mmCIF file of C-alpha atoms in Angstrom:
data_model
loop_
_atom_site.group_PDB
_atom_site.id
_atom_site.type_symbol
_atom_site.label_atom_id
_atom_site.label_comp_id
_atom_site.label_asym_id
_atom_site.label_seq_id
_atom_site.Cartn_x
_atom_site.Cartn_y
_atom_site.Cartn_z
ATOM 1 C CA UNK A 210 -4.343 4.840 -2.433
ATOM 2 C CA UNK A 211 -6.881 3.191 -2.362
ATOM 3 C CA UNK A 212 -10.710 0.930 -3.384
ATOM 4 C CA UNK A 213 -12.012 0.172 -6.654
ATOM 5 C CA UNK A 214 -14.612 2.778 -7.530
ATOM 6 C CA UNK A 215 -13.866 4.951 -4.997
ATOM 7 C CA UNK A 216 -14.908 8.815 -4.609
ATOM 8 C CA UNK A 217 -16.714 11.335 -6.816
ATOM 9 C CA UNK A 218 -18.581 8.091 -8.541
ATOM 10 C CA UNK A 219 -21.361 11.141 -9.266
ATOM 11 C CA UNK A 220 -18.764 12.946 -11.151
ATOM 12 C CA UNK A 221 -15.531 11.563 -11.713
ATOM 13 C CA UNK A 222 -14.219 8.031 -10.907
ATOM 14 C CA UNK A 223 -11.103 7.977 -8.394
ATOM 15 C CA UNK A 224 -9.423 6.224 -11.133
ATOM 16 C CA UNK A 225 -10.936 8.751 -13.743
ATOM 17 C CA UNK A 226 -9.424 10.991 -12.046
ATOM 18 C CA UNK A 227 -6.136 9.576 -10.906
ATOM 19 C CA UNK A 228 -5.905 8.407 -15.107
ATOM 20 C CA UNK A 229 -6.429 12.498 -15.970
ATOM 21 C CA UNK A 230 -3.884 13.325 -13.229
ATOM 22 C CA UNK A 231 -1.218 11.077 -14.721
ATOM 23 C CA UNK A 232 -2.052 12.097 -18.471
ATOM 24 C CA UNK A 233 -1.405 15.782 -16.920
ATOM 25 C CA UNK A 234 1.809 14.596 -15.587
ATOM 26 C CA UNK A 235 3.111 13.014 -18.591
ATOM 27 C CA UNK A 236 2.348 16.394 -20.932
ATOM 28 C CA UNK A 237 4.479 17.987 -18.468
ATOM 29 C CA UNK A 238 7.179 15.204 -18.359
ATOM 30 C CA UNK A 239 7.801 14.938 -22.093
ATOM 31 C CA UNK A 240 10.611 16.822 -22.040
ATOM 32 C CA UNK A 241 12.270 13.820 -20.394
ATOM 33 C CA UNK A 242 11.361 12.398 -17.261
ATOM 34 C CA UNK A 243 10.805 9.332 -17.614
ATOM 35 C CA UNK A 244 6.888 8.317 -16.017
ATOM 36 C CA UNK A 245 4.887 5.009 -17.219
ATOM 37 C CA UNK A 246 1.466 7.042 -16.308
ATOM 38 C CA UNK A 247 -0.238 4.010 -14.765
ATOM 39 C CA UNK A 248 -3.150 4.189 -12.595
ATOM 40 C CA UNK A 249 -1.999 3.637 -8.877
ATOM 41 C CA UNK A 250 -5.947 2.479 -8.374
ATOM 42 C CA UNK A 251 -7.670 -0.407 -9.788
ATOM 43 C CA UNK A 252 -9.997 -0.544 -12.432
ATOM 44 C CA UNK A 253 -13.480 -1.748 -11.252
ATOM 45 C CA UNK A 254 -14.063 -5.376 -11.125
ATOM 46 C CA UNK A 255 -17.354 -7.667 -10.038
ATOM 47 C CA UNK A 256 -16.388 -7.810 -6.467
ATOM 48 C CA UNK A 257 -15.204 -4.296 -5.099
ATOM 49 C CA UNK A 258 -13.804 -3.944 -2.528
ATOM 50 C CA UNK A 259 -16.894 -1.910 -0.651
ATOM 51 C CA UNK A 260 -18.650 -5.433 -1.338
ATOM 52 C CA UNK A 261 -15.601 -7.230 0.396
ATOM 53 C CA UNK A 262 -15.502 -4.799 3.417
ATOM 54 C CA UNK A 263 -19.168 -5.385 4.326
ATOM 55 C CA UNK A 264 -18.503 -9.322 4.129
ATOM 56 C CA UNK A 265 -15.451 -8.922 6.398
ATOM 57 C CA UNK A 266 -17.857 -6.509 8.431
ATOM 58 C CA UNK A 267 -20.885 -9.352 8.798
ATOM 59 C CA UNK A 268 -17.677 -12.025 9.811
ATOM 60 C CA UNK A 269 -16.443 -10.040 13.133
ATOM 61 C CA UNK A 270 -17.740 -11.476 16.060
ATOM 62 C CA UNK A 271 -19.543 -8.771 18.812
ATOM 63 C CA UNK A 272 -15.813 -8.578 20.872
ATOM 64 C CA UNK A 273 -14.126 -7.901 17.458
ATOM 65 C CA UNK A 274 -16.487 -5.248 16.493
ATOM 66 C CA UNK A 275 -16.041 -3.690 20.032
ATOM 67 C CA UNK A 276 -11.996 -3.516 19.032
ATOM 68 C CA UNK A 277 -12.401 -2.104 15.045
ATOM 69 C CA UNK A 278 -15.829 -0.824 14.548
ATOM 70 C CA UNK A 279 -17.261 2.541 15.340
ATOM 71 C CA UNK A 280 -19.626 5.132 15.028
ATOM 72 C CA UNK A 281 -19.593 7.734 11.699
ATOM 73 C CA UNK A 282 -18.713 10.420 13.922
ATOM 74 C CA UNK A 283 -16.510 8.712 16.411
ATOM 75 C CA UNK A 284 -14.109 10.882 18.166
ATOM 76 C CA UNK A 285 -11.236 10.863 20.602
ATOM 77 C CA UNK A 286 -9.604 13.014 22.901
ATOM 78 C CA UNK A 287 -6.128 12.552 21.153
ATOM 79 C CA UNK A 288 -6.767 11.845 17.940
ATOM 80 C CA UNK A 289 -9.836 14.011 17.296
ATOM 81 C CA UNK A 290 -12.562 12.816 14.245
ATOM 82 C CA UNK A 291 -10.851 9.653 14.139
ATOM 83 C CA UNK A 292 -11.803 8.346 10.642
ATOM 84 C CA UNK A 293 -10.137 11.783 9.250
ATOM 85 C CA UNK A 294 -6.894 11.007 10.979
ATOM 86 C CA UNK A 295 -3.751 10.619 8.964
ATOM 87 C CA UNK A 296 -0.053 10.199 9.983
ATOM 88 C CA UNK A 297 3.082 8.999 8.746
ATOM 89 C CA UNK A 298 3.423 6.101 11.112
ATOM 90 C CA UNK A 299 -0.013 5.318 13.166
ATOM 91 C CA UNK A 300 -1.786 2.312 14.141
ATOM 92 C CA UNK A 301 -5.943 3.123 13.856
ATOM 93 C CA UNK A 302 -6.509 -0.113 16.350
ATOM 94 C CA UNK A 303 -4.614 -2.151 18.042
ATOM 95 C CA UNK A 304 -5.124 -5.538 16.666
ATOM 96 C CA UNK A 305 -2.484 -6.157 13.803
ATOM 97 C CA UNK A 306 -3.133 -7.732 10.882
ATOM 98 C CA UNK A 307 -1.428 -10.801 11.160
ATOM 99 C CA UNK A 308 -2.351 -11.457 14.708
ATOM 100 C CA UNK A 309 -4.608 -14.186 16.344
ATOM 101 C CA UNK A 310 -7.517 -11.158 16.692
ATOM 102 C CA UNK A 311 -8.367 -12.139 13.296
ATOM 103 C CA UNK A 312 -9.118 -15.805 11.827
ATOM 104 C CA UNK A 313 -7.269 -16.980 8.842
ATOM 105 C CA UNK A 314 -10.939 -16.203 5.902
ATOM 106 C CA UNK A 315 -10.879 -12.336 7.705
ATOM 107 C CA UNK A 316 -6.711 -12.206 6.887
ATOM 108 C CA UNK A 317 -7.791 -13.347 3.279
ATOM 109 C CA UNK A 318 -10.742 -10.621 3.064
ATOM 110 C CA UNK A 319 -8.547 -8.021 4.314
ATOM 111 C CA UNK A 320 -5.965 -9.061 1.968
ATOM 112 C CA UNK A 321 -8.113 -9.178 -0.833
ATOM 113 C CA UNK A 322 -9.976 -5.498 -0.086
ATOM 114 C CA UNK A 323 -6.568 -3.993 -0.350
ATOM 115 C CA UNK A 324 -4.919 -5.240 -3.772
ATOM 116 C CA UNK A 325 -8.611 -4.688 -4.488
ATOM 117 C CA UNK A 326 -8.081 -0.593 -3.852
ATOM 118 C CA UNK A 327 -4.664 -0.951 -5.687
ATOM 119 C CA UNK A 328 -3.863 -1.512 -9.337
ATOM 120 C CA UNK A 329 -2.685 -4.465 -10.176
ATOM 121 C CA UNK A 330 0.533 -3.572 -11.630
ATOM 122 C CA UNK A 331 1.368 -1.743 -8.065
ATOM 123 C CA UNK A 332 1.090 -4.703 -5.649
ATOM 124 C CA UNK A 333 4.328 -5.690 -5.773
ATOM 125 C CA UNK A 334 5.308 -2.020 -4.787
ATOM 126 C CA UNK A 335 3.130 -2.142 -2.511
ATOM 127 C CA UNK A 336 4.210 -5.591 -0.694
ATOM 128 C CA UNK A 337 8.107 -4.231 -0.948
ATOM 129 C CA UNK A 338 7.215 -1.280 0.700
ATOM 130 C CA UNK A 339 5.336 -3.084 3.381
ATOM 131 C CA UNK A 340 8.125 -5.790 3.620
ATOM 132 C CA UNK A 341 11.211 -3.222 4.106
ATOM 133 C CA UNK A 342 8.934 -0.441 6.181
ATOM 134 C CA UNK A 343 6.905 -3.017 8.096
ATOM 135 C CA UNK A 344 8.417 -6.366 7.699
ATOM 136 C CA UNK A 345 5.735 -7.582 5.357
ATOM 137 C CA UNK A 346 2.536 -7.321 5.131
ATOM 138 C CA UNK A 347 0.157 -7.203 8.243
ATOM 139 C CA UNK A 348 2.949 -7.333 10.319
ATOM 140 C CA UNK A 349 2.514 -3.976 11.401
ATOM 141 C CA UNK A 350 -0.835 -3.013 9.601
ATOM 142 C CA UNK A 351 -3.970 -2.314 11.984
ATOM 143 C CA UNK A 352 -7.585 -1.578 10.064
ATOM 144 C CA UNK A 353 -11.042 0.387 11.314
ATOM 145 C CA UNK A 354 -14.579 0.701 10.004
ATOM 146 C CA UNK A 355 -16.614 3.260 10.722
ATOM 147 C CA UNK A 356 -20.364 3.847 10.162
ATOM 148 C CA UNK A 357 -21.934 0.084 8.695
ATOM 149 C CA UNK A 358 -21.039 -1.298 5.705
ATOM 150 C CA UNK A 359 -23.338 -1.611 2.519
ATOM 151 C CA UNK A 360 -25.595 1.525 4.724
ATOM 152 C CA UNK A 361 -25.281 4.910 2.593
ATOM 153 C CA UNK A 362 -22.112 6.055 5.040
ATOM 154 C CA UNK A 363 -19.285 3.812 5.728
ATOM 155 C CA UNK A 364 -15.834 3.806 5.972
ATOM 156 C CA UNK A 365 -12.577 1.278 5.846
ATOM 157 C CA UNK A 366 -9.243 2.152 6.948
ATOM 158 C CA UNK A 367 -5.790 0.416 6.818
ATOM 159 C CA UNK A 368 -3.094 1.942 8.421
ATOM 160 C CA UNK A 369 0.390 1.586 9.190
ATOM 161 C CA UNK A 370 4.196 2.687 9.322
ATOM 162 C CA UNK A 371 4.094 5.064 5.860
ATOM 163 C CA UNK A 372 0.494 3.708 5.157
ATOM 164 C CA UNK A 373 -2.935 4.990 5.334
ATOM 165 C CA UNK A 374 -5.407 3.546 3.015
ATOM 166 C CA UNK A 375 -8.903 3.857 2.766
ATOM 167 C CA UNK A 376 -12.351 2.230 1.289
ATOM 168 C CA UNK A 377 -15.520 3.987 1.654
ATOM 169 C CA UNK A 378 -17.915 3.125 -0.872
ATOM 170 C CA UNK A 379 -18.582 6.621 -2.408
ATOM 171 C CA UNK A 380 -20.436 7.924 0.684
ATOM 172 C CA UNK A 381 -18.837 11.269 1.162
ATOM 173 C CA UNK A 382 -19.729 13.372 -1.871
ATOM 174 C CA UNK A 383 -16.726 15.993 -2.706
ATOM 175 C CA UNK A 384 -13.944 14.162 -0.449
ATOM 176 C CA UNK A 385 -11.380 12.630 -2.769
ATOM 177 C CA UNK A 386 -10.041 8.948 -1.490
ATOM 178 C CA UNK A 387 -12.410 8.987 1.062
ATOM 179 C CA UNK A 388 -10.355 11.874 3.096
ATOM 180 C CA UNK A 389 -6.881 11.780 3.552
ATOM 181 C CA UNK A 390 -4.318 9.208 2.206
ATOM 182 C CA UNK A 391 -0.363 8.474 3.104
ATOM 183 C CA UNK A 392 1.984 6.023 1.476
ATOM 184 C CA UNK A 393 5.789 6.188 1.412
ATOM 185 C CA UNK A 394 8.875 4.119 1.232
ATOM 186 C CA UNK A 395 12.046 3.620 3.952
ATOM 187 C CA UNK A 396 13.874 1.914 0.987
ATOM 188 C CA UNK A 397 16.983 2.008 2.538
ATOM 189 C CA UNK A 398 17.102 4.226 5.991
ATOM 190 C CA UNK A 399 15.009 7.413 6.798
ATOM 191 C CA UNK A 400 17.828 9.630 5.012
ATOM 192 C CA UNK A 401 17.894 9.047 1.430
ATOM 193 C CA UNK A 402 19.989 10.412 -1.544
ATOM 194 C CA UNK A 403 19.086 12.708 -3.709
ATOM 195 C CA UNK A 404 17.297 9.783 -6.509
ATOM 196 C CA UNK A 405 15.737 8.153 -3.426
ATOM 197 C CA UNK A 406 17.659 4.637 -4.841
ATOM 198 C CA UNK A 407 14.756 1.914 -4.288
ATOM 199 C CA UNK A 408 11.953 4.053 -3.443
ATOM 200 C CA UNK A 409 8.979 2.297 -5.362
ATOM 201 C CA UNK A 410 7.136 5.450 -5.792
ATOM 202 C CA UNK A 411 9.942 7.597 -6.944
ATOM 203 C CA UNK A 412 8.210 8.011 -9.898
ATOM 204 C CA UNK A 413 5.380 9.774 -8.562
ATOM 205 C CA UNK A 414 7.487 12.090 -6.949
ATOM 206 C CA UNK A 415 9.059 13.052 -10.209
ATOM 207 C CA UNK A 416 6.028 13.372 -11.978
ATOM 208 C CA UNK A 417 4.672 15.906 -8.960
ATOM 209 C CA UNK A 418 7.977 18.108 -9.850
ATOM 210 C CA UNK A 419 6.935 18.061 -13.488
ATOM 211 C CA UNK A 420 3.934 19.987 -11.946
ATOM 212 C CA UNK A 421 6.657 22.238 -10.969
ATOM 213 C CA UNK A 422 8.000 22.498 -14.209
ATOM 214 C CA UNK A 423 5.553 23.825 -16.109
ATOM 215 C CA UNK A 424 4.664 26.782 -13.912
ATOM 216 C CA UNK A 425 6.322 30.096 -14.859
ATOM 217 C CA UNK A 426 8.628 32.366 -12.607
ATOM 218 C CA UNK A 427 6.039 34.325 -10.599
ATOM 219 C CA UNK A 428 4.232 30.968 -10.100
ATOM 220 C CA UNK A 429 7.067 29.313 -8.799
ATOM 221 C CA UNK A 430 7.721 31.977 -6.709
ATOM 222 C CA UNK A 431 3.960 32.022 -4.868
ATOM 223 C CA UNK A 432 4.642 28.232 -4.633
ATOM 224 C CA UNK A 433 7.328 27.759 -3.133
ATOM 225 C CA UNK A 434 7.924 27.833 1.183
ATOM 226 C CA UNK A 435 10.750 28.693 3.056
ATOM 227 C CA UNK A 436 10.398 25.534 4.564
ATOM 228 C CA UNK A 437 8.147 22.799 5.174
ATOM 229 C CA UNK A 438 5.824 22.328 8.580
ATOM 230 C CA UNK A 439 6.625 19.288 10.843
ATOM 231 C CA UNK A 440 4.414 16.962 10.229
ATOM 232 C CA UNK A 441 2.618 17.118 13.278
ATOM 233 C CA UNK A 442 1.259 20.789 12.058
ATOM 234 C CA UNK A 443 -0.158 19.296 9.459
ATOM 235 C CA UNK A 444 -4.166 19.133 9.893
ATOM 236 C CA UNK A 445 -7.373 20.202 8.573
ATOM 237 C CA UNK A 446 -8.140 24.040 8.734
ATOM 238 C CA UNK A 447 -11.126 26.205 7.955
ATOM 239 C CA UNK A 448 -11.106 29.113 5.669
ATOM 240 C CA UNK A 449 -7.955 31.356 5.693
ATOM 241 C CA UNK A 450 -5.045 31.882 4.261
ATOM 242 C CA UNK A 451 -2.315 29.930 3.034
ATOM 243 C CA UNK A 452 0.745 29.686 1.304
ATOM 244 C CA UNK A 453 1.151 28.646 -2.376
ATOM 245 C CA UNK A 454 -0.639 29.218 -5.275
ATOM 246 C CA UNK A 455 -4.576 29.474 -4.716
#
């Protein structure tokens, strides 16, 4: 969730657009859910993030870029077009964050591209989740770029256990967050209550059912599932059809 002015800067800012979705959310909340309506994304400051990511970029030494770097259009056997890849709990390299791969200026640049893609007034969130899910952050957090920074396609991606974040500097046209994201939160064990006690984006969740909410019977009824895929079935498809409202 993720870089400063991020996608559809022709036509909508990601935080345009993430500000629109939670103004949606909170006309469909006001009959009492409770839901602040802040931006999950940051606002767009001097030094994005996409500015930060080519500086980390020009840093890595030739064996580092042989670890994180890669083509636009690199692919593996496994893992298919790998900058597209999303999954609950992944690593995208192997290097971690917090490991000796990286000196102690590329930690800070790292550091500083994510709470750079996140809103302020989430980084604590964000650090809680990583602490309790992770053990804090870069403990378990791997990143990738793809394509070359400050060129017209280029991509940065942090990943990790409930975690996939991603900086790309506007070069996909039409792909919102730079393709797809994941965050989550293990507050307490992998089987929560009901209210999800300590979940730090809880909130989000409850302002998705107000979506719910406001539909009427027949649209409930062509959005709900009998049941949800694993999440290993969940992928990219072409043209077809599927379940839910169109």
């Amino acid at each position: 969730m993720s870089s400063n002015p991020r996608i559809l800067r022709d036509s909508l800012q990601r935080r345009d657009f993430l500000a629109s979705a939670s103004a949606l959310a909170l006309t469909g909340l006001a009959s009492g859910v409770n839901h602040p309506g802040k931006n999950l994304l940051a606002a767009p400051a001097t030094s994005t993030p996409e500015t930060l990511v080519k500086t980390l970029y020009d840093s890595l030494s030739e064996t580092q870029r042989q670890a994180v770097c890669f083509d636009w259009d690199h692919t593996t056997k496994d893992r298919g077009l790998l900058r597209t890849r999303v999954a609950n709990n992944w690593n995208i390299t192997k290097p971690t964050l917090l490991s000796d791969f990286y000196n102690a200026d590329q930690r800070d640049l790292v550091k500083a591209i994510f709470e750079g893609m996140i809103d302020p007034s989430w980084h604590d969130r964000f650090y809680k989740q990583f602490k309790d899910d992770m053990g804090g952050w870069g403990k378990g957090q791997s990143l990738a770029i793809f394509g070359v920074p400050g060129s017209d396609r280029f991509e940065f991606v942090l990943t990790g256990r409930h975690s996939t974040l991603r900086c790309d500097g506007n070069t996909q046209k039409h792909v919102a967050f730079g393709g797809p994201i994941f965050y989550g939160h293990a507050a307490n064990s992998d089987d929560e209550g009901p209210d999800h006690p300590g979940n730090v984006f809880w909130e989000q969740a409850l302002a998705a059912n107000g979506v719910y909410q406001m539909l009427d019977g027949k649209q409930r009824k062509a959005a709900e599932v009998a049941e949800s895929p694993s999440e290993s079935d969940v992928g990219f498809r072409t043209k077809g059809a599927f379940p839910g409202i169109p």
